[in-house]
PDB file of C-alpha atoms in Angstrom:
ATOM      1  CA  MET A1121    -126.791 -20.498 -36.943  1.00  0.00           C
ATOM      2  CA  SER A1122    -124.219 -22.020 -39.299  1.00  0.00           C
ATOM      3  CA  ASP A1123    -123.110 -25.644 -39.304  1.00  0.00           C
ATOM      4  CA  LEU A1124    -119.549 -24.347 -38.935  1.00  0.00           C
ATOM      5  CA  ALA A1125    -120.423 -22.750 -35.599  1.00  0.00           C
ATOM      6  CA  LEU A1126    -122.040 -25.942 -34.286  1.00  0.00           C
ATOM      7  CA  GLU A1127    -119.113 -28.052 -35.478  1.00  0.00           C
ATOM      8  CA  GLU A1128    -116.671 -25.673 -33.807  1.00  0.00           C
ATOM      9  CA  LEU A1129    -118.601 -25.790 -30.536  1.00  0.00           C
ATOM     10  CA  SER A1130    -118.495 -29.584 -30.621  1.00  0.00           C
ATOM     11  CA  ALA A1131    -114.745 -29.545 -31.231  1.00  0.00           C
ATOM     12  CA  ILE A1132    -114.126 -26.967 -28.490  1.00  0.00           C
ATOM     13  CA  ALA A1133    -116.156 -29.013 -25.987  1.00  0.00           C
ATOM     14  CA  ALA A1134    -114.119 -32.098 -26.870  1.00  0.00           C
ATOM     15  CA  ILE A1135    -110.796 -30.293 -26.466  1.00  0.00           C
ATOM     16  CA  TYR A1136    -111.692 -28.460 -23.254  1.00  0.00           C
ATOM     17  CA  CYS A1137    -113.383 -31.385 -21.557  1.00  0.00           C
ATOM     18  CA  GLY A1138    -111.883 -31.016 -18.073  1.00  0.00           C
ATOM     19  CA  GLU A1139    -113.886 -29.872 -15.060  1.00  0.00           C
ATOM     20  CA  ASN A1140    -115.109 -26.273 -15.538  1.00  0.00           C
ATOM     21  CA  GLU A1141    -113.030 -25.875 -18.718  1.00  0.00           C
ATOM     22  CA  CYS A1142    -116.010 -25.392 -21.034  1.00  0.00           C
ATOM     23  CA  GLU A1143    -119.543 -24.347 -20.113  1.00  0.00           C
ATOM     24  CA  VAL A1144    -122.164 -23.986 -22.851  1.00  0.00           C
ATOM     25  CA  LEU A1145    -124.541 -21.184 -21.860  1.00  0.00           C
ATOM     26  CA  GLU A1146    -126.839 -20.917 -24.868  1.00  0.00           C
ATOM     27  CA  VAL A1147    -127.445 -22.511 -28.259  1.00  0.00           C
ATOM     28  CA  SER A1148    -130.219 -20.631 -30.051  1.00  0.00           C
ATOM     29  CA  GLU A1149    -131.394 -20.389 -33.654  1.00  0.00           C
ATOM     30  CA  THR A1150    -132.168 -16.702 -33.090  1.00  0.00           C
ATOM     31  CA  GLU A1151    -129.487 -15.568 -30.610  1.00  0.00           C
ATOM     32  CA  GLY A1152    -126.490 -17.685 -31.608  1.00  0.00           C
ATOM     33  CA  ILE A1153    -124.127 -19.623 -29.348  1.00  0.00           C
ATOM     34  CA  SER A1154    -122.656 -18.547 -26.017  1.00  0.00           C
ATOM     35  CA  PHE A1155    -120.092 -20.483 -24.001  1.00  0.00           C
ATOM     36  CA  ARG A1156    -117.378 -19.882 -21.433  1.00  0.00           C
ATOM     37  CA  ILE A1157    -113.841 -21.261 -21.571  1.00  0.00           C
ATOM     38  CA  GLN A1158    -111.646 -21.427 -18.493  1.00  0.00           C
ATOM     39  CA  THR A1159    -107.960 -21.750 -19.274  1.00  0.00           C
ATOM     40  CA  SER A1160    -104.588 -20.640 -17.937  1.00  0.00           C
ATOM     41  CA  ALA A1161    -101.549 -18.930 -19.392  1.00  0.00           C
ATOM     42  CA  LYS A1162     -98.233 -17.639 -18.125  1.00  0.00           C
ATOM     43  CA  GLY A1163     -98.252 -14.088 -16.812  1.00  0.00           C
ATOM     44  CA  PRO A1164     -95.413 -11.520 -16.771  1.00  0.00           C
ATOM     45  CA  LEU A1165     -93.819 -13.061 -13.658  1.00  0.00           C
ATOM     46  CA  GLY A1166     -94.090 -16.609 -14.925  1.00  0.00           C
ATOM     47  CA  ALA A1167     -97.038 -17.562 -12.735  1.00  0.00           C
ATOM     48  CA  ASP A1168    -100.123 -19.225 -14.184  1.00  0.00           C
ATOM     49  CA  ILE A1169    -103.016 -16.790 -14.732  1.00  0.00           C
ATOM     50  CA  LEU A1170    -106.523 -18.260 -14.755  1.00  0.00           C
ATOM     51  CA  LEU A1171    -108.602 -16.715 -17.532  1.00  0.00           C
ATOM     52  CA  LYS A1172    -112.347 -16.884 -18.055  1.00  0.00           C
ATOM     53  CA  LEU A1173    -113.215 -16.195 -21.677  1.00  0.00           C
ATOM     54  CA  LEU A1174    -116.850 -15.724 -22.633  1.00  0.00           C
ATOM     55  CA  PHE A1175    -117.569 -16.158 -26.337  1.00  0.00           C
ATOM     56  CA  HIS A1176    -120.819 -15.268 -28.088  1.00  0.00           C
ATOM     57  CA  LEU A1177    -120.992 -16.447 -31.688  1.00  0.00           C
ATOM     58  CA  PRO A1178    -123.713 -14.447 -33.480  1.00  0.00           C
ATOM     59  CA  ILE A1179    -125.988 -15.958 -36.119  1.00  0.00           C
ATOM     60  CA  GLY A1180    -123.709 -14.807 -38.940  1.00  0.00           C
ATOM     61  CA  TYR A1181    -120.519 -16.293 -37.449  1.00  0.00           C
ATOM     62  CA  PRO A1182    -117.879 -16.796 -38.791  1.00  0.00           C
ATOM     63  CA  SER A1183    -118.789 -14.099 -41.319  1.00  0.00           C
ATOM     64  CA  SER A1184    -119.523 -11.956 -38.232  1.00  0.00           C
ATOM     65  CA  LEU A1185    -116.896 -11.596 -35.527  1.00  0.00           C
ATOM     66  CA  PRO A1186    -117.557 -13.137 -32.099  1.00  0.00           C
ATOM     67  CA  ASN A1187    -118.231 -11.037 -29.028  1.00  0.00           C
ATOM     68  CA  ILE A1188    -115.664 -11.732 -26.316  1.00  0.00           C
ATOM     69  CA  SER A1189    -115.530 -10.921 -22.600  1.00  0.00           C
ATOM     70  CA  VAL A1190    -112.467 -11.517 -20.425  1.00  0.00           C
ATOM     71  CA  SER A1191    -112.286 -11.813 -16.658  1.00  0.00           C
ATOM     72  CA  SER A1192    -109.627 -12.957 -14.203  1.00  0.00           C
ATOM     73  CA  GLU A1193    -109.199 -12.544 -10.474  1.00  0.00           C
ATOM     74  CA  GLN A1194    -105.441 -12.171 -11.064  1.00  0.00           C
ATOM     75  CA  LEU A1195    -105.654  -9.340 -13.585  1.00  0.00           C
ATOM     76  CA  THR A1196    -106.808  -5.755 -13.249  1.00  0.00           C
ATOM     77  CA  ARG A1197    -109.748  -4.380 -15.204  1.00  0.00           C
ATOM     78  CA  THR A1198    -107.322  -2.534 -17.492  1.00  0.00           C
ATOM     79  CA  GLN A1199    -105.364  -5.712 -18.174  1.00  0.00           C
ATOM     80  CA  CYS A1200    -108.564  -7.653 -18.936  1.00  0.00           C
ATOM     81  CA  ALA A1201    -109.623  -4.909 -21.357  1.00  0.00           C
ATOM     82  CA  ALA A1202    -106.229  -5.121 -23.072  1.00  0.00           C
ATOM     83  CA  VAL A1203    -106.532  -8.897 -23.436  1.00  0.00           C
ATOM     84  CA  LYS A1204    -110.034  -8.507 -24.894  1.00  0.00           C
ATOM     85  CA  GLY A1205    -108.825  -5.872 -27.333  1.00  0.00           C
ATOM     86  CA  ARG A1206    -105.945  -8.013 -28.569  1.00  0.00           C
ATOM     87  CA  LEU A1207    -108.218 -11.045 -28.966  1.00  0.00           C
ATOM     88  CA  LEU A1208    -110.648  -9.027 -31.095  1.00  0.00           C
ATOM     89  CA  GLU A1209    -107.754  -7.738 -33.197  1.00  0.00           C
ATOM     90  CA  GLU A1210    -106.588 -11.302 -33.706  1.00  0.00           C
ATOM     91  CA  ALA A1211    -110.149 -12.385 -34.573  1.00  0.00           C
ATOM     92  CA  LYS A1212    -110.148  -9.997 -37.545  1.00  0.00           C
ATOM     93  CA  ARG A1213    -107.234 -11.956 -39.022  1.00  0.00           C
ATOM     94  CA  HIS A1214    -109.369 -15.104 -39.043  1.00  0.00           C
ATOM     95  CA  PHE A1215    -112.489 -13.438 -40.429  1.00  0.00           C
ATOM     96  CA  SER A1216    -114.901 -15.876 -42.161  1.00  0.00           C
ATOM     97  CA  GLN A1217    -113.100 -18.891 -40.650  1.00  0.00           C
ATOM     98  CA  PRO A1218    -113.800 -20.794 -37.391  1.00  0.00           C
ATOM     99  CA  MET A1219    -111.440 -19.080 -34.963  1.00  0.00           C
ATOM    100  CA  VAL A1220    -112.213 -19.719 -31.297  1.00  0.00           C
ATOM    101  CA  HIS A1221    -109.581 -22.408 -30.756  1.00  0.00           C
ATOM    102  CA  GLU A1222    -107.004 -20.285 -32.564  1.00  0.00           C
ATOM    103  CA  LEU A1223    -107.841 -17.333 -30.301  1.00  0.00           C
ATOM    104  CA  ILE A1224    -107.486 -19.436 -27.155  1.00  0.00           C
ATOM    105  CA  LEU A1225    -104.113 -20.773 -28.304  1.00  0.00           C
ATOM    106  CA  TRP A1226    -103.024 -17.264 -29.223  1.00  0.00           C
ATOM    107  CA  ILE A1227    -103.740 -15.790 -25.787  1.00  0.00           C
ATOM    108  CA  GLN A1228    -102.124 -18.773 -24.070  1.00  0.00           C
ATOM    109  CA  GLN A1229     -98.952 -17.952 -25.978  1.00  0.00           C
ATOM    110  CA  ASN A1230     -99.169 -14.157 -25.815  1.00  0.00           C
ATOM    111  CA  LEU A1231    -100.739 -13.285 -22.442  1.00  0.00           C
ATOM    112  CA  LYS A1232     -97.400 -12.361 -20.892  1.00  0.00           C
ATOM    113  CA  HIS A1233     -96.617  -9.852 -23.646  1.00  0.00           C
ATOM    114  CA  THR A1234    -100.173  -8.459 -23.731  1.00  0.00           C
ATOM    115  CA  VAL A1235    -100.251  -7.799 -19.973  1.00  0.00           C
ATOM    116  CA  LYS A1236     -96.788  -6.223 -20.026  1.00  0.00           C
ATOM    117  CA  GLN A1237     -97.846  -3.964 -22.885  1.00  0.00           C
ATOM    118  CA  ALA A1238    -100.948  -2.873 -20.928  1.00  0.00           C
ATOM    119  CA  GLU A1239     -98.806  -2.032 -17.882  1.00  0.00           C
ATOM    120  CA  THR A1240     -96.365  -0.041 -20.031  1.00  0.00           C
ATOM    121  CA  SER A1241     -99.210   1.914 -21.634  1.00  0.00           C
ATOM    122  CA  VAL A1242    -100.660   2.821 -18.226  1.00  0.00           C
ATOM    123  CA  CYS A1243     -97.290   3.938 -16.864  1.00  0.00           C
ATOM    124  CA  SER A1244     -96.611   6.106 -19.927  1.00  0.00           C
ATOM    125  CA  GLY A1245    -100.083   7.619 -19.854  1.00  0.00           C
ATOM    126  CA  GLU A1246    -101.155   6.025 -23.122  1.00  0.00           C
ATOM    127  CA  SER A1247    -104.606   4.564 -23.556  1.00  0.00           C
ATOM    128  CA  THR A1248    -104.857   0.783 -23.511  1.00  0.00           C
ATOM    129  CA  LEU A1249    -106.674  -1.186 -26.156  1.00  0.00           C
ATOM    130  CA  SER A1250    -110.409  -0.913 -25.865  1.00  0.00           C
ATOM    131  CA  THR A1251    -113.234  -2.136 -28.072  1.00  0.00           C
ATOM    132  CA  ASP A1252    -115.829   0.175 -26.527  1.00  0.00           C
ATOM    133  CA  GLY A1253    -116.653   3.590 -27.904  1.00  0.00           C
ATOM    134  CA  PRO A1254    -116.596   6.740 -25.740  1.00  0.00           C
ATOM    135  CA  GLU A1255    -120.257   6.272 -24.866  1.00  0.00           C
ATOM    136  CA  GLU A1256    -119.425   2.822 -23.427  1.00  0.00           C
ATOM    137  CA  ASP A1257    -116.620   4.042 -21.153  1.00  0.00           C
ATOM    138  CA  GLY A1258    -116.951   4.751 -17.446  1.00  0.00           C
ATOM    139  CA  VAL A1259    -119.363   3.367 -14.873  1.00  0.00           C
ATOM    140  CA  TRP A1260    -122.799   2.131 -15.895  1.00  0.00           C
ATOM    141  CA  ILE A1261    -125.848   1.359 -13.777  1.00  0.00           C
ATOM    142  CA  ALA A1262    -128.378  -1.374 -14.432  1.00  0.00           C
ATOM    143  CA  LEU A1263    -131.563  -2.012 -12.473  1.00  0.00           C
ATOM    144  CA  LEU A1264    -133.111  -5.484 -12.789  1.00  0.00           C
ATOM    145  CA  ARG A1265    -136.267  -6.971 -11.344  1.00  0.00           C
ATOM    146  CA  LEU A1266    -136.809 -10.668 -10.625  1.00  0.00           C
ATOM    147  CA  ASP A1267    -140.230 -12.234 -10.301  1.00  0.00           C
ATOM    148  CA  HIS A1268    -139.244 -14.770  -7.648  1.00  0.00           C
ATOM    149  CA  MET A1269    -136.496 -16.952  -6.177  1.00  0.00           C
ATOM    150  CA  ARG A1270    -137.441 -20.495  -5.275  1.00  0.00           C
ATOM    151  CA  ALA A1271    -133.925 -21.656  -4.328  1.00  0.00           C
ATOM    152  CA  LYS A1272    -133.053 -18.385  -2.597  1.00  0.00           C
ATOM    153  CA  GLY A1273    -129.850 -19.469  -0.836  1.00  0.00           C
ATOM    154  CA  LYS A1274    -128.220 -20.929  -3.951  1.00  0.00           C
ATOM    155  CA  TYR A1275    -129.508 -18.091  -6.136  1.00  0.00           C
ATOM    156  CA  VAL A1276    -128.058 -15.401  -3.851  1.00  0.00           C
ATOM    157  CA  LYS A1277    -124.644 -17.104  -3.676  1.00  0.00           C
ATOM    158  CA  THR A1278    -124.581 -17.390  -7.466  1.00  0.00           C
ATOM    159  CA  VAL A1279    -125.367 -13.700  -7.945  1.00  0.00           C
ATOM    160  CA  GLU A1280    -122.683 -12.740  -5.416  1.00  0.00           C
ATOM    161  CA  LYS A1281    -120.111 -14.902  -7.232  1.00  0.00           C
ATOM    162  CA  TRP A1282    -120.968 -13.460 -10.635  1.00  0.00           C
ATOM    163  CA  CYS A1283    -120.615  -9.906  -9.312  1.00  0.00           C
ATOM    164  CA  ALA A1284    -117.299 -10.724  -7.633  1.00  0.00           C
ATOM    165  CA  ASP A1285    -115.934 -12.354 -10.807  1.00  0.00           C
ATOM    166  CA  LEU A1286    -117.050  -9.426 -12.964  1.00  0.00           C
ATOM    167  CA  LYS A1287    -115.986  -6.757 -10.448  1.00  0.00           C
ATOM    168  CA  LEU A1288    -119.516  -5.360 -10.212  1.00  0.00           C
ATOM    169  CA  THR A1289    -120.788  -3.524  -7.144  1.00  0.00           C
ATOM    170  CA  GLY A1290    -124.349  -2.754  -6.081  1.00  0.00           C
ATOM    171  CA  ARG A1291    -127.230  -4.333  -4.204  1.00  0.00           C
ATOM    172  CA  LEU A1292    -129.476  -7.387  -4.260  1.00  0.00           C
ATOM    173  CA  MET A1293    -132.585  -5.957  -2.600  1.00  0.00           C
ATOM    174  CA  PHE A1294    -135.556  -7.741  -1.066  1.00  0.00           C
ATOM    175  CA  MET A1295    -138.700  -5.958   0.108  1.00  0.00           C
ATOM    176  CA  GLY A1296    -141.697  -8.180   0.603  1.00  0.00           C
ATOM    177  CA  LYS A1297    -142.170  -9.996  -2.694  1.00  0.00           C
ATOM    178  CA  MET A1298    -140.150  -7.423  -4.617  1.00  0.00           C
ATOM    179  CA  ILE A1299    -136.654  -8.476  -5.725  1.00  0.00           C
ATOM    180  CA  LEU A1300    -134.346  -5.910  -7.335  1.00  0.00           C
ATOM    181  CA  ILE A1301    -130.730  -6.116  -8.474  1.00  0.00           C
ATOM    182  CA  LEU A1302    -128.809  -2.852  -8.820  1.00  0.00           C
ATOM    183  CA  LEU A1303    -125.485  -3.179 -10.629  1.00  0.00           C
ATOM    184  CA  GLN A1304    -122.642  -0.698 -11.089  1.00  0.00           C
ATOM    185  CA  GLY A1305    -119.550  -1.263 -13.213  1.00  0.00           C
ATOM    186  CA  ASP A1306    -118.204  -1.509 -16.739  1.00  0.00           C
ATOM    187  CA  ARG A1307    -120.902  -1.858 -19.354  1.00  0.00           C
ATOM    188  CA  GLY A1308    -119.175  -4.925 -20.774  1.00  0.00           C
ATOM    189  CA  SER A1309    -119.291  -6.581 -17.349  1.00  0.00           C
ATOM    190  CA  ILE A1310    -122.970  -5.709 -16.962  1.00  0.00           C
ATOM    191  CA  LYS A1311    -123.698  -7.213 -20.385  1.00  0.00           C
ATOM    192  CA  GLU A1312    -121.864 -10.386 -19.368  1.00  0.00           C
ATOM    193  CA  TYR A1313    -123.832 -10.507 -16.112  1.00  0.00           C
ATOM    194  CA  LEU A1314    -127.112 -10.257 -18.033  1.00  0.00           C
ATOM    195  CA  LEU A1315    -126.013 -13.071 -20.318  1.00  0.00           C
ATOM    196  CA  LEU A1316    -125.198 -15.256 -17.316  1.00  0.00           C
ATOM    197  CA  GLN A1317    -128.474 -14.346 -15.633  1.00  0.00           C
ATOM    198  CA  LYS A1318    -130.516 -15.326 -18.680  1.00  0.00           C
ATOM    199  CA  THR A1319    -128.635 -18.446 -19.767  1.00  0.00           C
ATOM    200  CA  SER A1320    -127.534 -20.183 -16.542  1.00  0.00           C
ATOM    201  CA  LYS A1321    -129.651 -22.617 -14.554  1.00  0.00           C
ATOM    202  CA  VAL A1322    -129.715 -20.498 -11.439  1.00  0.00           C
ATOM    203  CA  ASP A1323    -133.089 -21.399  -9.900  1.00  0.00           C
ATOM    204  CA  VAL A1324    -135.493 -24.356  -9.698  1.00  0.00           C
ATOM    205  CA  ASP A1325    -138.991 -24.735 -11.115  1.00  0.00           C
ATOM    206  CA  SER A1326    -142.123 -25.804  -9.250  1.00  0.00           C
ATOM    207  CA  SER A1327    -141.064 -29.448  -9.478  1.00  0.00           C
ATOM    208  CA  GLY A1328    -137.587 -28.753  -8.064  1.00  0.00           C
ATOM    209  CA  LYS A1329    -135.720 -29.102 -11.385  1.00  0.00           C
ATOM    210  CA  LYS A1330    -132.917 -26.656 -12.174  1.00  0.00           C
ATOM    211  CA  CYS A1331    -134.064 -23.978 -14.590  1.00  0.00           C
ATOM    212  CA  LYS A1332    -132.968 -20.776 -16.290  1.00  0.00           C
ATOM    213  CA  GLU A1333    -134.236 -17.380 -15.200  1.00  0.00           C
ATOM    214  CA  LYS A1334    -137.091 -16.476 -17.559  1.00  0.00           C
ATOM    215  CA  MET A1335    -138.821 -13.880 -15.369  1.00  0.00           C
ATOM    216  CA  ILE A1336    -136.226 -11.112 -15.305  1.00  0.00           C
ATOM    217  CA  SER A1337    -136.889  -7.538 -16.421  1.00  0.00           C
ATOM    218  CA  VAL A1338    -134.216  -4.967 -17.230  1.00  0.00           C
ATOM    219  CA  LEU A1339    -135.859  -1.815 -15.855  1.00  0.00           C
ATOM    220  CA  SER A1340    -133.009   0.542 -16.673  1.00  0.00           C
ATOM    221  CA  GLU A1341    -129.474   0.558 -18.073  1.00  0.00           C
ATOM    222  CA  THR A1342    -127.751   3.916 -18.161  1.00  0.00           C
ATOM    223  CA  LYS A1343    -124.385   5.582 -17.773  1.00  0.00           C
ATOM    224  CA  ALA A1344    -123.636   6.819 -14.248  1.00  0.00           C
ATOM    225  CA  GLN A1345    -123.707  10.571 -13.688  1.00  0.00           C
ATOM    226  CA  ALA A1346    -121.538  12.728 -11.440  1.00  0.00           C
ATOM    227  CA  ALA A1347    -124.286  12.894  -8.801  1.00  0.00           C
ATOM    228  CA  HIS A1348    -124.428   9.119  -8.468  1.00  0.00           C
ATOM    229  CA  ILE A1349    -122.555   7.549  -5.561  1.00  0.00           C
ATOM    230  CA  ARG A1350    -120.443   4.488  -6.397  1.00  0.00           C
ATOM    231  CA  PHE A1351    -121.090   1.461  -4.191  1.00  0.00           C
ATOM    232  CA  GLN A1352    -117.882   0.030  -2.737  1.00  0.00           C
ATOM    233  CA  ALA A1353    -119.119  -3.575  -2.705  1.00  0.00           C
ATOM    234  CA  PHE A1354    -121.986  -5.812  -3.728  1.00  0.00           C
ATOM    235  CA  GLU A1355    -124.314  -6.431  -0.788  1.00  0.00           C
ATOM    236  CA  VAL A1356    -127.502  -8.388  -0.148  1.00  0.00           C
ATOM    237  CA  LYS A1357    -130.033  -6.359   1.842  1.00  0.00           C
ATOM    238  CA  GLU A1358    -133.610  -6.778   3.045  1.00  0.00           C
ATOM    239  CA  TYR A1359    -135.999  -3.874   3.685  1.00  0.00           C
ATOM    240  CA  SER A1360    -139.094  -3.807   5.865  1.00  0.00           C
ATOM    241  CA  THR A1361    -140.754  -0.804   4.220  1.00  0.00           C
ATOM    242  CA  LEU A1362    -140.865   0.996   0.901  1.00  0.00           C
ATOM    243  CA  GLY A1363    -139.369   4.021   2.651  1.00  0.00           C
ATOM    244  CA  GLU A1364    -136.259   2.050   3.635  1.00  0.00           C
ATOM    245  CA  LEU A1365    -135.826   0.906   0.056  1.00  0.00           C
ATOM    246  CA  GLN A1366    -136.291   4.451  -1.229  1.00  0.00           C
ATOM    247  CA  ASN A1367    -133.656   5.728   1.200  1.00  0.00           C
ATOM    248  CA  GLU A1368    -131.156   3.238  -0.233  1.00  0.00           C
ATOM    249  CA  PHE A1369    -131.672   4.725  -3.678  1.00  0.00           C
ATOM    250  CA  LYS A1370    -131.526   8.291  -2.316  1.00  0.00           C
ATOM    251  CA  ALA A1371    -128.235   7.614  -0.514  1.00  0.00           C
ATOM    252  CA  ALA A1372    -126.718   6.551  -3.835  1.00  0.00           C
ATOM    253  CA  GLY A1373    -128.073   9.617  -5.643  1.00  0.00           C
ATOM    254  CA  LEU A1374    -130.560   7.435  -7.508  1.00  0.00           C
ATOM    255  CA  ALA A1375    -133.860   8.902  -6.293  1.00  0.00           C
ATOM    256  CA  GLU A1376    -135.049   9.523  -9.871  1.00  0.00           C
ATOM    257  CA  LEU A1377    -134.320   5.912 -10.805  1.00  0.00           C
ATOM    258  CA  PHE A1378    -136.431   4.751  -7.861  1.00  0.00           C
ATOM    259  CA  SER A1379    -139.326   7.048  -8.744  1.00  0.00           C
ATOM    260  CA  GLU A1380    -139.363   6.204 -12.446  1.00  0.00           C
ATOM    261  CA  PHE A1381    -138.741   2.479 -12.419  1.00  0.00           C
ATOM    262  CA  VAL A1382    -139.777   1.236  -8.964  1.00  0.00           C
ATOM    263  CA  LEU A1383    -142.392   3.509  -7.441  1.00  0.00           C
ATOM    264  CA  ALA A1384    -144.220   4.031 -10.739  1.00  0.00           C
ATOM    265  CA  ARG A1385    -144.697   0.265 -11.105  1.00  0.00           C
ATOM    266  CA  LEU A1386    -146.275  -0.025  -7.668  1.00  0.00           C
ATOM    267  CA  LYS A1387    -149.023   2.485  -8.379  1.00  0.00           C
TER     268      LYS A1387
END
């Protein structure tokens, strides 16, 4: 990664030094830098809107644009997508220069207009800004497998919070020693979940120290089909038998997913 990226991260951490304002998720020579900024800006009605901005600075940054995810409990999915789109447009104007602080300042000053514009586009039937191609649109399904959970209570609460923040539905499923996570939602939200899962200290090691999840497998990530049933919420469920677990997949129209990625691995 470039010295510019490391210097910018240091500056950002110094500026956003309040509680929960800046969380560094990953600093890697091969993967780049990932961090989350929590800030607020005035919305269309003058109320403060709490924004969570996830930045991933790739190895080539700032000669490569950052990846950005936006979430807020006070904004709709469409509004968050519009904010993300405008931030990426603004990023292009700062190409080859450190830009994260400029982007944060820009959205603090322009959130009200951006959200209003998104609402106007929806009402007029126009498409809102989106950085995803047609193949990225719609609902996606991801099936994950965890090796274990040592701090189960804390781990489960963390997963539930991430899914609520990212507006993901699905199941956290326990059957014997098997642990599966089935996610449904926007592909961008699923990608952000996977980043959180891999970079946050969500469990503890054998000595009781907090640690990152290193034993996660992405079994499948695919676009939802018409036959698939959309979960209405994210739930934690335990199953006594393989048949009960299989029925959960069947009820959601995901019998093939169960056969290919769960049952096949048990044989």
